[in-house]
């Protein structure tokens, strides 16, 4: 018998899935870590758990306490699930530009949700800054601080990285992932590099993110924008500091659509936009390296979270795109 001891214990150990269509097409083994199979539905369950358990270990979070975070999506969802399972309250600050589905889901799961106007990071009214202030003013509360709390990347250093190493018997040529906080990319990259410094660790980037130019030219600047959610950043967070970036590969929104619809129609995998950027970058790398290489990336969340957007013809049309013919 193998029984998981509750929600938290069911996080991680996700399958590594061979993406058959693109692997056959390129002659490489392109493998997707199925993070959408985490119990809260995304890769962010791992970071949420490590952040909460670190605060417990340090004695910062006590029974009946509150976890506060500024988040637009998956981290908040992961945190609320874990708070429910562990007996904490959860307060989420979210910009009012976020979809009704996400705000409703956070409320349904049991979070106290405060919506604030969407303003830049430097503004004291920014959702991240507001969440920090609320955490400070609330007794027995912690601020999860996913961008700069390195418990986030440690989750991937201690779980995602070792799982990939074990699942591939150490036969990995490259690791690619897009970066939001940078926790997933950096923690996994740091672990894999320690195991084998020859493994290439590469940022998969949407347009509008500054990490691409940071890796390519050492400057934080960006071109264009993207409809993807949860990825891209304009700064180097604590979770990204000292991470081994060997290269960066950029993928357009149009290409992203092609990849997610191909994954759906050819491989039966229903994934979100960041997975389209990840797999797109992995396929570009496979073509560059040539056949015979093993390339690992992540499938961060399910397409179900974007049904009214990336998978909706009218929404796509309003953005100037259409459903690609696959
Ligand atoms: N993909 C999705 C769908 C996400 O929600 C996130 C987290 N914001 C990421 C990728 C990036 O993960 P990380 O924050 O670990 O860089």
XYZ file of C-alpha atoms and ligand atoms in Angstrom:
342
model
C 0.000 0.000 0.000
C 1.224 3.458 -0.791
C -0.907 6.106 0.848
C -0.202 9.857 0.818
C -0.674 11.445 4.217
C -2.939 14.278 3.128
C -2.770 17.094 0.570
C 0.784 18.272 1.278
C 2.200 14.761 0.995
C 0.586 14.378 -2.443
C 2.599 17.306 -3.884
C 5.446 16.411 -6.252
C 6.630 13.118 -7.739
C 4.819 14.027 -10.928
C 5.313 11.876 -14.040
C 7.878 12.823 -16.669
C 6.042 12.457 -19.976
C 7.686 11.892 -23.357
C 6.160 14.389 -25.765
C 5.764 11.877 -28.551
C 4.913 14.148 -31.463
C 7.822 16.561 -31.005
C 10.261 13.825 -29.920
C 9.545 11.807 -33.059
C 9.749 14.943 -35.196
C 13.127 16.073 -33.853
C 14.811 12.749 -32.988
C 15.396 14.038 -29.462
C 13.715 12.871 -26.286
C 11.627 15.904 -25.301
C 10.236 15.274 -21.834
C 7.602 17.299 -19.972
C 7.342 17.177 -16.180
C 3.586 16.984 -15.611
C 3.239 19.627 -12.924
C -0.438 20.109 -13.752
C -0.956 16.791 -11.916
C -0.043 18.318 -8.553
C -3.089 18.265 -6.221
C -3.564 22.055 -6.475
C -3.127 21.876 -10.256
C 0.229 23.565 -10.822
C 3.982 23.677 -10.289
C 3.404 26.342 -7.613
C 2.153 23.772 -5.083
C 5.807 22.901 -4.476
C 6.874 26.460 -3.650
C 3.750 27.096 -1.560
C 4.493 24.028 0.574
C 8.174 24.867 1.126
C 7.375 28.494 2.003
C 4.782 27.441 4.589
C 6.885 24.635 6.068
C 9.943 26.866 6.378
C 7.879 29.437 8.281
C 6.591 26.661 10.554
C 10.129 25.402 11.220
C 11.323 28.905 12.066
C 8.367 29.323 14.452
C 7.015 32.253 12.431
C 3.710 30.536 11.643
C 1.750 29.090 14.552
C -1.574 27.207 14.689
C -4.438 29.421 13.577
C -2.042 31.851 11.865
C -2.478 33.574 8.532
C -0.538 33.297 5.280
C -0.616 36.499 3.229
C 0.499 36.779 -0.392
C 0.204 39.039 -3.402
C -0.431 36.748 -6.337
C -2.429 36.605 -9.498
C -2.917 32.883 -9.721
C -1.282 29.552 -9.164
C 0.731 30.409 -6.031
C -2.400 31.697 -4.314
C -4.299 28.574 -5.284
C -1.525 26.329 -3.902
C -1.300 28.359 -0.689
C -5.050 28.227 0.020
C -5.187 24.461 -0.420
C -2.267 23.958 1.978
C -3.649 26.501 4.484
C -6.936 24.588 4.535
C -5.131 21.293 5.053
C -2.941 22.687 7.855
C -5.483 24.894 9.651
C -4.246 28.346 8.626
C -6.121 31.331 7.247
C -5.110 32.650 3.848
C -5.337 36.214 2.599
C -4.652 36.933 -1.050
C -4.120 40.385 -2.574
C -4.817 40.376 -6.286
C -4.852 43.076 -8.990
C -8.380 43.852 -10.197
C -7.338 43.179 -13.797
C -7.148 39.438 -13.158
C -9.827 37.158 -14.518
C -13.055 36.645 -12.614
C -12.447 32.877 -12.774
C -9.232 33.165 -10.746
C -10.720 35.518 -8.129
C -13.793 33.286 -7.815
C -11.656 30.155 -7.499
C -9.549 31.674 -4.706
C -12.771 32.622 -2.850
C -14.340 29.204 -3.429
C -11.245 27.533 -1.993
C -11.588 29.681 1.130
C -9.148 32.580 0.799
C -9.964 36.091 1.935
C -9.426 37.996 -1.306
C -8.614 41.718 -1.499
C -8.616 43.227 -4.972
C -6.503 46.330 -5.559
C -6.006 48.541 -8.629
C -3.234 47.307 -10.940
C -0.301 49.725 -10.519
C 3.456 49.326 -11.171
C 5.793 47.631 -8.665
C 7.357 50.943 -7.616
C 3.938 52.279 -6.493
C 3.164 51.610 -2.772
C -0.321 50.493 -3.868
C 1.110 47.637 -5.945
C -0.444 44.278 -4.925
C 2.880 42.798 -3.786
C 3.626 45.841 -1.575
C 0.065 45.858 -0.171
C 0.357 42.179 0.722
C 3.636 42.849 2.578
C 1.987 45.628 4.618
C -1.071 43.527 5.475
C 1.195 40.686 6.640
C 3.103 43.085 8.895
C -0.069 44.500 10.427
C -1.769 41.128 10.980
C -0.895 39.248 14.188
C 0.543 35.728 13.734
C 0.837 36.189 9.987
C 3.592 35.541 7.479
C 4.208 37.123 4.102
C 4.911 34.318 1.625
C 6.966 36.682 -0.576
C 7.359 34.147 -3.402
C 9.585 36.379 -5.558
C 12.351 36.928 -3.009
C 11.854 34.132 -0.495
C 14.356 31.473 -1.561
C 12.336 28.714 0.112
C 10.633 28.850 -3.305
C 13.667 27.732 -5.287
C 14.738 25.340 -2.540
C 11.500 23.445 -3.205
C 12.778 22.756 -6.723
C 16.367 22.144 -5.612
C 15.137 19.483 -3.178
C 12.280 17.957 -5.201
C 11.918 18.826 -8.925
C 15.646 18.543 -9.673
C 16.190 15.197 -7.887
C 12.999 13.775 -9.432
C 14.180 14.639 -12.956
C 17.627 13.188 -12.235
C 16.077 9.945 -10.963
C 13.424 9.689 -13.685
C 16.022 10.033 -16.474
C 18.752 7.967 -14.753
C 20.854 11.103 -15.019
C 20.664 11.149 -18.809
C 19.780 14.808 -19.353
C 21.403 17.122 -21.900
C 19.341 20.227 -21.241
C 16.854 21.743 -18.807
C 14.598 24.566 -19.955
C 11.917 26.531 -18.136
C 10.258 29.912 -18.282
C 10.620 32.192 -15.251
C 8.027 34.029 -13.206
C 9.583 34.214 -9.763
C 12.392 32.068 -11.181
C 12.014 29.432 -8.461
C 11.333 26.516 -10.808
C 14.103 27.301 -13.287
C 16.764 28.222 -10.753
C 16.264 25.556 -8.089
C 16.137 22.772 -10.671
C 19.060 24.194 -12.668
C 21.235 24.495 -9.545
C 20.583 20.867 -8.609
C 21.177 19.484 -12.110
C 24.403 21.491 -12.574
C 25.749 20.086 -9.316
C 25.053 16.590 -10.600
C 26.511 17.228 -14.057
C 27.949 20.639 -15.020
C 27.570 19.705 -18.709
C 23.765 19.890 -18.550
C 22.681 23.052 -20.378
C 20.275 25.184 -18.326
C 18.286 27.515 -20.529
C 15.618 30.165 -19.898
C 12.498 29.807 -22.074
C 11.228 33.323 -22.604
C 8.035 35.007 -23.810
C 8.322 38.460 -25.409
C 7.991 41.339 -22.932
C 10.288 39.708 -20.360
C 13.684 41.166 -19.493
C 15.405 37.889 -18.644
C 16.130 37.148 -22.323
C 18.240 40.284 -22.795
C 19.755 39.803 -19.342
C 21.073 36.381 -20.389
C 22.040 37.436 -23.915
C 23.536 40.889 -23.236
C 23.606 41.389 -19.477
C 20.972 44.136 -19.533
C 17.437 44.215 -18.147
C 15.389 45.365 -21.119
C 12.626 43.872 -23.199
C 10.816 44.024 -26.512
C 7.146 43.377 -27.229
C 4.673 41.674 -24.934
C 2.849 38.392 -24.408
C -0.570 37.021 -23.506
C 1.001 34.277 -21.375
C 0.365 34.432 -17.628
C 2.614 33.757 -14.641
C 5.867 34.117 -16.560
C 8.224 36.889 -17.588
C 9.913 39.379 -15.264
C 11.562 42.780 -15.394
C 14.025 42.181 -12.576
C 16.374 39.595 -11.103
C 14.611 38.240 -8.038
C 16.403 36.642 -5.073
C 15.242 33.306 -6.481
C 17.084 33.999 -9.761
C 20.311 35.312 -8.202
C 23.379 33.164 -8.993
C 21.284 30.772 -11.082
C 23.235 29.150 -13.939
C 21.881 30.620 -17.184
C 23.645 29.034 -20.172
C 21.350 30.621 -22.724
C 17.834 31.934 -23.369
C 15.416 31.011 -26.153
C 12.471 33.210 -27.042
C 9.076 32.022 -28.280
C 6.325 34.222 -29.765
C 2.674 34.051 -28.716
C 1.772 32.769 -32.164
C 4.275 29.930 -31.815
C 2.986 29.277 -28.295
C -0.518 28.676 -29.703
C 0.863 26.310 -32.311
C 2.637 24.306 -29.598
C -0.247 24.050 -27.119
C -2.759 23.066 -29.805
C -0.341 20.500 -31.231
C 0.208 19.034 -27.753
C -3.566 18.804 -27.370
C -4.418 17.359 -30.788
C -1.397 15.062 -31.286
C -0.460 14.042 -27.748
C -3.726 14.580 -25.823
C -2.043 16.982 -23.390
C -4.132 20.013 -22.331
C -1.730 22.645 -20.959
C -1.469 26.381 -20.258
C 0.444 29.064 -22.150
C 3.683 28.865 -20.175
C 3.943 25.215 -21.214
C 3.660 26.363 -24.830
C 6.637 28.674 -24.293
C 8.573 25.870 -22.564
C 7.890 23.219 -25.184
C 8.443 25.747 -27.983
C 11.887 26.567 -26.618
C 12.638 22.854 -26.140
C 11.764 22.088 -29.781
C 13.896 25.004 -31.018
C 16.802 23.683 -28.932
C 16.263 20.135 -30.228
C 16.540 21.406 -33.804
C 19.711 23.299 -32.897
C 21.370 20.348 -31.104
C 20.273 17.675 -33.582
C 18.918 14.166 -32.891
C 19.898 12.045 -29.906
C 19.599 14.548 -27.064
C 17.382 14.471 -23.995
C 15.691 17.760 -23.194
C 13.550 18.260 -20.091
C 11.031 21.015 -19.421
C 7.840 21.480 -17.419
C 4.135 21.477 -18.152
C 3.298 24.000 -15.420
C -0.499 23.950 -15.342
C -3.584 22.775 -17.190
C -5.292 24.361 -20.159
C -8.480 24.332 -18.091
C -7.201 27.498 -16.343
C -7.231 29.275 -19.716
C -10.335 27.857 -21.313
C -11.919 31.296 -21.645
C -8.725 32.710 -23.159
C -6.168 30.617 -25.056
C -8.771 27.978 -25.864
C -11.573 30.394 -26.750
C -11.947 31.405 -30.361
C -13.576 34.789 -29.616
C -10.925 35.774 -27.090
C -8.150 34.785 -29.492
C -9.838 36.764 -32.252
C -10.011 39.858 -30.019
C -6.217 39.611 -29.677
C -5.684 39.159 -33.402
C -5.103 35.399 -33.345
C -7.041 32.344 -34.370
C -7.010 28.688 -33.390
C -4.131 27.147 -35.363
C -4.864 24.317 -37.733
C -3.026 21.305 -36.457
N 3.951 28.802 -15.429
C 2.853 29.146 -14.744
C 1.518 28.830 -15.323
C 2.959 29.816 -13.510
O 1.865 30.171 -12.825
C 4.252 30.126 -13.021
C 4.394 30.847 -11.698
N 4.037 32.198 -11.715
C 5.365 29.779 -13.783
C 5.178 29.090 -14.976
C 6.765 30.166 -13.389
O 7.197 29.556 -12.220
P 8.224 30.273 -11.254
O 7.461 31.302 -10.459
O 8.735 29.159 -10.412
O 9.280 30.918 -12.067
